[in-house]
């Protein structure tokens, strides 16, 4: 199963991109002939339309919308409708056509790259949109029913307007979930419904995420976290005591009269859709499933490789990692025995602060300093009322214009410890998501990048980067043990690193087997059994998760392998001038992006 989750708004609401296909984007009349000015008009309109039509996205993208020319807007939580999808597709086609009429030779270098990224993004959006009812916004693994409440609970209150926007969005959640139920009903009518067991999982989530009992005694996390955020505003003098009480009352009323009934109605509606004859199978079993999987794979990973090419890449890496483990076991039998017995060593550091400090020291020299200097970081526990629904640790992506305040949340109910916590903090913090996000946002502001690029989500790049540096952190941990003359422990860390890589690689291959080749549960169980997974419950859990979350493992692992491929190319192109610092700077300076753009930019680069 997936070890950790990075809560990126663009990732969590990806289904909205699929369903609405940049809804709200309209083709307007161009009054200027210059290609640069036309490009400026197009991108400005795309950004303004998206921000004004999706307040939740805007809030997580911009801390101060007015600095980007957004003053007057109405709080909107986007909703699904078949008519809206058609309009969105038509608008996307028009925008794409306008972009393709531009003479890219007349654009600046950065605008040329952005134009190409936009074209590929919109083309992929159209491709996904052509597979009506294949996306799954209510997936049991990471659907809107579990993710929206977390986004509401973490919705930053920087001003009185933020509180009022939040309450306005909360008031729309009944229509929002009703629209998703409509989508599921249309999906079922088209013969593409989720299996009954998956629908039951979603219903159980609806029944437990918000309950009348919790709301009555005031213990629900959307009450607790709302009060905590209001308290901060009150202490800062941004709202009065009277406003505090008024907002508190409004929140309780909306939770009880809008959100709770919305979840109840959604659960009841899904109950009527349960069909025991629908099998738990991958996308390949559906009429256009393989074609949809190919489009989804490109969208999720940013890789332009064909499925056979990806399989070959994964198989080669699996063999390399597996042979590395065998060689380590042959050379160091005592370390292999200890690892097999599960006796991983106790980690030298026990606190999050110590681990983050060590990671920041060890990354020096291989990673560039953050533009504008260091950034503040607070490590906070997840609210106890949120622990059941959150990952062991996560970094919530900072807005473009507020990178000085960063938080990593630790879930004390599921807290990893020792080596796992250390590598988790590398993945989420330094040199992982937090570091990469702050670097990219500050660079974008300092160089005047067009804000529209914030709308382009590249899961393969962001999660590939986080996994790339996570594996580096295993090497850091091994160094830590070696500095303490604990060579056996350092070897155990290296075995664990390669074992994790083997596992993620295997699950990525299983993803292709299930969704592209149509492998059944029994076939997957046999593969897992050959690698020591003999418990049927564990095998079913792996199979079910992959069925419900197509391309998720590939988003991480293929993204990681694409970065390794870029590094190999950099070694060949730059020769003796290659350094890890220069390569990592290249990735950071040119991302997030798809790997087609990165490969092209690498060919044009010099260290």
PDB file of N, CA and C in Angstrom, residues 205-267:
ATOM      1  N   UNK A 205     -17.672   5.588   4.480  1.00  0.00           N
ATOM      2  CA  UNK A 205     -16.957   6.847   4.719  1.00  0.00           C
ATOM      3  C   UNK A 205     -17.945   7.989   4.932  1.00  0.00           C
ATOM      4  N   UNK A 206     -18.989   8.032   4.122  1.00  0.00           N
ATOM      5  CA  UNK A 206     -20.007   9.072   4.273  1.00  0.00           C
ATOM      6  C   UNK A 206     -20.665   8.995   5.649  1.00  0.00           C
ATOM      7  N   UNK A 207     -20.838   7.781   6.150  1.00  0.00           N
ATOM      8  CA  UNK A 207     -21.498   7.584   7.446  1.00  0.00           C
ATOM      9  C   UNK A 207     -20.608   7.954   8.628  1.00  0.00           C
ATOM     10  N   UNK A 208     -19.293   7.907   8.432  1.00  0.00           N
ATOM     11  CA  UNK A 208     -18.388   8.112   9.563  1.00  0.00           C
ATOM     12  C   UNK A 208     -17.656   9.453   9.539  1.00  0.00           C
ATOM     13  N   UNK A 209     -17.492  10.050   8.361  1.00  0.00           N
ATOM     14  CA  UNK A 209     -16.741  11.305   8.277  1.00  0.00           C
ATOM     15  C   UNK A 209     -17.445  12.426   9.037  1.00  0.00           C
ATOM     16  N   UNK A 210     -18.765  12.448   8.963  1.00  0.00           N
ATOM     17  CA  UNK A 210     -19.517  13.450   9.709  1.00  0.00           C
ATOM     18  C   UNK A 210     -20.749  12.787  10.308  1.00  0.00           C
ATOM     19  N   UNK A 211     -20.912  12.942  11.609  1.00  0.00           N
ATOM     20  CA  UNK A 211     -22.031  12.303  12.308  1.00  0.00           C
ATOM     21  C   UNK A 211     -22.768  13.327  13.161  1.00  0.00           C
ATOM     22  N   UNK A 212     -24.061  13.063  13.375  1.00  0.00           N
ATOM     23  CA  UNK A 212     -24.871  13.958  14.197  1.00  0.00           C
ATOM     24  C   UNK A 212     -24.358  14.011  15.627  1.00  0.00           C
ATOM     25  N   UNK A 213     -23.910  12.882  16.156  1.00  0.00           N
ATOM     26  CA  UNK A 213     -23.422  12.841  17.538  1.00  0.00           C
ATOM     27  C   UNK A 213     -22.208  13.757  17.724  1.00  0.00           C
ATOM     28  N   UNK A 214     -21.257  13.676  16.786  1.00  0.00           N
ATOM     29  CA  UNK A 214     -20.062  14.511  16.895  1.00  0.00           C
ATOM     30  C   UNK A 214     -20.419  15.993  16.788  1.00  0.00           C
ATOM     31  N   UNK A 215     -21.358  16.307  15.905  1.00  0.00           N
ATOM     32  CA  UNK A 215     -21.753  17.706  15.746  1.00  0.00           C
ATOM     33  C   UNK A 215     -22.489  18.221  16.983  1.00  0.00           C
ATOM     34  N   UNK A 216     -23.275  17.359  17.585  1.00  0.00           N
ATOM     35  CA  UNK A 216     -24.036  17.782  18.765  1.00  0.00           C
ATOM     36  C   UNK A 216     -23.138  18.087  19.952  1.00  0.00           C
ATOM     37  N   UNK A 217     -22.077  17.289  20.134  1.00  0.00           N
ATOM     38  CA  UNK A 217     -21.196  17.565  21.282  1.00  0.00           C
ATOM     39  C   UNK A 217     -20.019  18.477  20.923  1.00  0.00           C
ATOM     40  N   UNK A 218     -19.991  18.952  19.661  1.00  0.00           N
ATOM     41  CA  UNK A 218     -18.986  19.923  19.252  1.00  0.00           C
ATOM     42  C   UNK A 218     -17.599  19.366  19.045  1.00  0.00           C
ATOM     43  N   UNK A 219     -17.483  18.038  18.861  1.00  0.00           N
ATOM     44  CA  UNK A 219     -16.166  17.407  18.756  1.00  0.00           C
ATOM     45  C   UNK A 219     -15.733  17.116  17.322  1.00  0.00           C
ATOM     46  N   UNK A 220     -16.578  17.423  16.338  1.00  0.00           N
ATOM     47  CA  UNK A 220     -16.208  17.106  14.961  1.00  0.00           C
ATOM     48  C   UNK A 220     -15.028  17.969  14.523  1.00  0.00           C
ATOM     49  N   UNK A 221     -14.137  17.413  13.711  1.00  0.00           N
ATOM     50  CA  UNK A 221     -12.921  18.142  13.359  1.00  0.00           C
ATOM     51  C   UNK A 221     -13.209  19.429  12.595  1.00  0.00           C
ATOM     52  N   UNK A 222     -14.328  19.504  11.871  1.00  0.00           N
ATOM     53  CA  UNK A 222     -14.651  20.744  11.173  1.00  0.00           C
ATOM     54  C   UNK A 222     -15.208  21.806  12.125  1.00  0.00           C
ATOM     55  N   UNK A 223     -15.561  21.404  13.318  1.00  0.00           N
ATOM     56  CA  UNK A 223     -15.886  22.372  14.367  1.00  0.00           C
ATOM     57  C   UNK A 223     -14.627  22.774  15.132  1.00  0.00           C
ATOM     58  N   UNK A 224     -13.829  21.763  15.499  1.00  0.00           N
ATOM     59  CA  UNK A 224     -12.625  22.014  16.298  1.00  0.00           C
ATOM     60  C   UNK A 224     -11.635  22.878  15.523  1.00  0.00           C
ATOM     61  N   UNK A 225     -11.332  22.503  14.283  1.00  0.00           N
ATOM     62  CA  UNK A 225     -10.342  23.249  13.506  1.00  0.00           C
ATOM     63  C   UNK A 225     -10.851  24.642  13.145  1.00  0.00           C
ATOM     64  N   UNK A 226     -12.165  24.790  12.942  1.00  0.00           N
ATOM     65  CA  UNK A 226     -12.734  26.102  12.646  1.00  0.00           C
ATOM     66  C   UNK A 226     -12.537  27.034  13.833  1.00  0.00           C
ATOM     67  N   UNK A 227     -12.814  26.537  15.021  1.00  0.00           N
ATOM     68  CA  UNK A 227     -12.629  27.346  16.222  1.00  0.00           C
ATOM     69  C   UNK A 227     -11.152  27.716  16.398  1.00  0.00           C
ATOM     70  N   UNK A 228     -10.250  26.773  16.155  1.00  0.00           N
ATOM     71  CA  UNK A 228      -8.820  27.044  16.303  1.00  0.00           C
ATOM     72  C   UNK A 228      -8.369  28.160  15.371  1.00  0.00           C
ATOM     73  N   UNK A 229      -8.854  28.148  14.144  1.00  0.00           N
ATOM     74  CA  UNK A 229      -8.466  29.178  13.185  1.00  0.00           C
ATOM     75  C   UNK A 229      -9.091  30.527  13.532  1.00  0.00           C
ATOM     76  N   UNK A 230     -10.321  30.508  14.006  1.00  0.00           N
ATOM     77  CA  UNK A 230     -10.957  31.754  14.437  1.00  0.00           C
ATOM     78  C   UNK A 230     -10.237  32.355  15.628  1.00  0.00           C
ATOM     79  N   UNK A 231      -9.805  31.497  16.546  1.00  0.00           N
ATOM     80  CA  UNK A 231      -9.068  31.964  17.726  1.00  0.00           C
ATOM     81  C   UNK A 231      -7.841  32.777  17.315  1.00  0.00           C
ATOM     82  N   UNK A 232      -7.127  32.274  16.313  1.00  0.00           N
ATOM     83  CA  UNK A 232      -5.923  32.966  15.856  1.00  0.00           C
ATOM     84  C   UNK A 232      -6.261  34.342  15.296  1.00  0.00           C
ATOM     85  N   UNK A 233      -7.338  34.423  14.496  1.00  0.00           N
ATOM     86  CA  UNK A 233      -7.746  35.716  13.945  1.00  0.00           C
ATOM     87  C   UNK A 233      -8.145  36.681  15.062  1.00  0.00           C
ATOM     88  N   UNK A 234      -8.812  36.150  16.055  1.00  0.00           N
ATOM     89  CA  UNK A 234      -9.265  36.979  17.166  1.00  0.00           C
ATOM     90  C   UNK A 234      -8.061  37.510  17.957  1.00  0.00           C
ATOM     91  N   UNK A 235      -7.094  36.645  18.201  1.00  0.00           N
ATOM     92  CA  UNK A 235      -5.903  37.050  18.937  1.00  0.00           C
ATOM     93  C   UNK A 235      -5.096  38.102  18.173  1.00  0.00           C
ATOM     94  N   UNK A 236      -5.147  38.025  16.834  1.00  0.00           N
ATOM     95  CA  UNK A 236      -4.431  38.998  16.007  1.00  0.00           C
ATOM     96  C   UNK A 236      -5.223  40.291  15.819  1.00  0.00           C
ATOM     97  N   UNK A 237      -6.433  40.326  16.347  1.00  0.00           N
ATOM     98  CA  UNK A 237      -7.250  41.521  16.232  1.00  0.00           C
ATOM     99  C   UNK A 237      -7.899  41.714  14.877  1.00  0.00           C
ATOM    100  N   UNK A 238      -7.966  40.648  14.083  1.00  0.00           N
ATOM    101  CA  UNK A 238      -8.537  40.750  12.733  1.00  0.00           C
ATOM    102  C   UNK A 238     -10.042  40.547  12.733  1.00  0.00           C
ATOM    103  N   UNK A 239     -10.579  39.950  13.788  1.00  0.00           N
ATOM    104  CA  UNK A 239     -12.024  39.879  13.970  1.00  0.00           C
ATOM    105  C   UNK A 239     -12.337  40.192  15.433  1.00  0.00           C
ATOM    106  N   UNK A 240     -13.560  40.625  15.676  1.00  0.00           N
ATOM    107  CA  UNK A 240     -13.967  40.951  17.039  1.00  0.00           C
ATOM    108  C   UNK A 240     -14.537  39.717  17.731  1.00  0.00           C
ATOM    109  N   UNK A 241     -14.739  39.833  19.040  1.00  0.00           N
ATOM    110  CA  UNK A 241     -15.359  38.743  19.794  1.00  0.00           C
ATOM    111  C   UNK A 241     -16.764  38.460  19.282  1.00  0.00           C
ATOM    112  N   UNK A 242     -17.490  39.539  18.930  1.00  0.00           N
ATOM    113  CA  UNK A 242     -18.846  39.357  18.406  1.00  0.00           C
ATOM    114  C   UNK A 242     -18.824  38.605  17.076  1.00  0.00           C
ATOM    115  N   UNK A 243     -17.853  38.931  16.224  1.00  0.00           N
ATOM    116  CA  UNK A 243     -17.729  38.227  14.941  1.00  0.00           C
ATOM    117  C   UNK A 243     -17.327  36.774  15.170  1.00  0.00           C
ATOM    118  N   UNK A 244     -16.464  36.566  16.141  1.00  0.00           N
ATOM    119  CA  UNK A 244     -16.048  35.201  16.488  1.00  0.00           C
ATOM    120  C   UNK A 244     -17.278  34.340  16.793  1.00  0.00           C
ATOM    121  N   UNK A 245     -18.147  34.839  17.645  1.00  0.00           N
ATOM    122  CA  UNK A 245     -19.343  34.087  18.025  1.00  0.00           C
ATOM    123  C   UNK A 245     -20.294  33.913  16.854  1.00  0.00           C
ATOM    124  N   UNK A 246     -20.425  34.940  16.031  1.00  0.00           N
ATOM    125  CA  UNK A 246     -21.316  34.868  14.872  1.00  0.00           C
ATOM    126  C   UNK A 246     -20.840  33.805  13.885  1.00  0.00           C
ATOM    127  N   UNK A 247     -19.535  33.827  13.562  1.00  0.00           N
ATOM    128  CA  UNK A 247     -18.997  32.857  12.614  1.00  0.00           C
ATOM    129  C   UNK A 247     -19.083  31.436  13.164  1.00  0.00           C
ATOM    130  N   UNK A 248     -18.829  31.305  14.468  1.00  0.00           N
ATOM    131  CA  UNK A 248     -18.903  29.986  15.094  1.00  0.00           C
ATOM    132  C   UNK A 248     -20.310  29.411  14.972  1.00  0.00           C
ATOM    133  N   UNK A 249     -21.286  30.233  15.192  1.00  0.00           N
ATOM    134  CA  UNK A 249     -22.681  29.805  15.085  1.00  0.00           C
ATOM    135  C   UNK A 249     -23.046  29.441  13.648  1.00  0.00           C
ATOM    136  N   UNK A 250     -22.562  30.231  12.701  1.00  0.00           N
ATOM    137  CA  UNK A 250     -22.851  29.952  11.283  1.00  0.00           C
ATOM    138  C   UNK A 250     -22.234  28.623  10.852  1.00  0.00           C
ATOM    139  N   UNK A 251     -21.003  28.377  11.292  1.00  0.00           N
ATOM    140  CA  UNK A 251     -20.336  27.126  10.933  1.00  0.00           C
ATOM    141  C   UNK A 251     -21.109  25.923  11.468  1.00  0.00           C
ATOM    142  N   UNK A 252     -21.513  25.972  12.732  1.00  0.00           N
ATOM    143  CA  UNK A 252     -22.270  24.865  13.317  1.00  0.00           C
ATOM    144  C   UNK A 252     -23.581  24.648  12.563  1.00  0.00           C
ATOM    145  N   UNK A 253     -24.244  25.742  12.232  1.00  0.00           N
ATOM    146  CA  UNK A 253     -25.519  25.623  11.520  1.00  0.00           C
ATOM    147  C   UNK A 253     -25.327  24.968  10.158  1.00  0.00           C
ATOM    148  N   UNK A 254     -24.305  25.395   9.417  1.00  0.00           N
ATOM    149  CA  UNK A 254     -24.080  24.855   8.071  1.00  0.00           C
ATOM    150  C   UNK A 254     -23.649  23.389   8.120  1.00  0.00           C
ATOM    151  N   UNK A 255     -22.850  23.038   9.103  1.00  0.00           N
ATOM    152  CA  UNK A 255     -22.438  21.639   9.234  1.00  0.00           C
ATOM    153  C   UNK A 255     -23.638  20.740   9.504  1.00  0.00           C
ATOM    154  N   UNK A 256     -24.554  21.218  10.334  1.00  0.00           N
ATOM    155  CA  UNK A 256     -25.707  20.394  10.716  1.00  0.00           C
ATOM    156  C   UNK A 256     -26.803  20.375   9.656  1.00  0.00           C
ATOM    157  N   UNK A 257     -27.006  21.497   8.977  1.00  0.00           N
ATOM    158  CA  UNK A 257     -28.134  21.596   8.044  1.00  0.00           C
ATOM    159  C   UNK A 257     -27.757  21.426   6.580  1.00  0.00           C
ATOM    160  N   UNK A 258     -26.469  21.540   6.255  1.00  0.00           N
ATOM    161  CA  UNK A 258     -26.028  21.417   4.856  1.00  0.00           C
ATOM    162  C   UNK A 258     -25.115  20.209   4.659  1.00  0.00           C
ATOM    163  N   UNK A 259     -23.979  20.187   5.368  1.00  0.00           N
ATOM    164  CA  UNK A 259     -22.987  19.148   5.097  1.00  0.00           C
ATOM    165  C   UNK A 259     -23.453  17.763   5.547  1.00  0.00           C
ATOM    166  N   UNK A 260     -23.987  17.659   6.753  1.00  0.00           N
ATOM    167  CA  UNK A 260     -24.455  16.352   7.231  1.00  0.00           C
ATOM    168  C   UNK A 260     -25.534  15.772   6.316  1.00  0.00           C
ATOM    169  N   UNK A 261     -26.567  16.522   5.960  1.00  0.00           N
ATOM    170  CA  UNK A 261     -27.556  15.980   5.013  1.00  0.00           C
ATOM    171  C   UNK A 261     -26.961  15.663   3.645  1.00  0.00           C
ATOM    172  N   UNK A 262     -25.943  16.436   3.231  1.00  0.00           N
ATOM    173  CA  UNK A 262     -25.310  16.179   1.932  1.00  0.00           C
ATOM    174  C   UNK A 262     -24.648  14.810   1.919  1.00  0.00           C
ATOM    175  N   UNK A 263     -23.948  14.472   3.005  1.00  0.00           N
ATOM    176  CA  UNK A 263     -23.310  13.161   3.096  1.00  0.00           C
ATOM    177  C   UNK A 263     -24.358  12.050   3.197  1.00  0.00           C
ATOM    178  N   UNK A 264     -25.416  12.297   3.931  1.00  0.00           N
ATOM    179  CA  UNK A 264     -26.477  11.297   4.058  1.00  0.00           C
ATOM    180  C   UNK A 264     -27.132  11.025   2.713  1.00  0.00           C
ATOM    181  N   UNK A 265     -27.425  12.082   1.984  1.00  0.00           N
ATOM    182  CA  UNK A 265     -28.056  11.943   0.665  1.00  0.00           C
ATOM    183  C   UNK A 265     -27.130  11.232  -0.312  1.00  0.00           C
ATOM    184  N   UNK A 266     -25.854  11.570  -0.259  1.00  0.00           N
ATOM    185  CA  UNK A 266     -24.893  10.908  -1.141  1.00  0.00           C
ATOM    186  C   UNK A 266     -24.826   9.421  -0.830  1.00  0.00           C
ATOM    187  N   UNK A 267     -24.703   9.074   0.447  1.00  0.00           N
ATOM    188  CA  UNK A 267     -24.641   7.660   0.828  1.00  0.00           C
ATOM    189  C   UNK A 267     -25.885   6.902   0.416  1.00  0.00           C
TER     190      UNK A 267
END
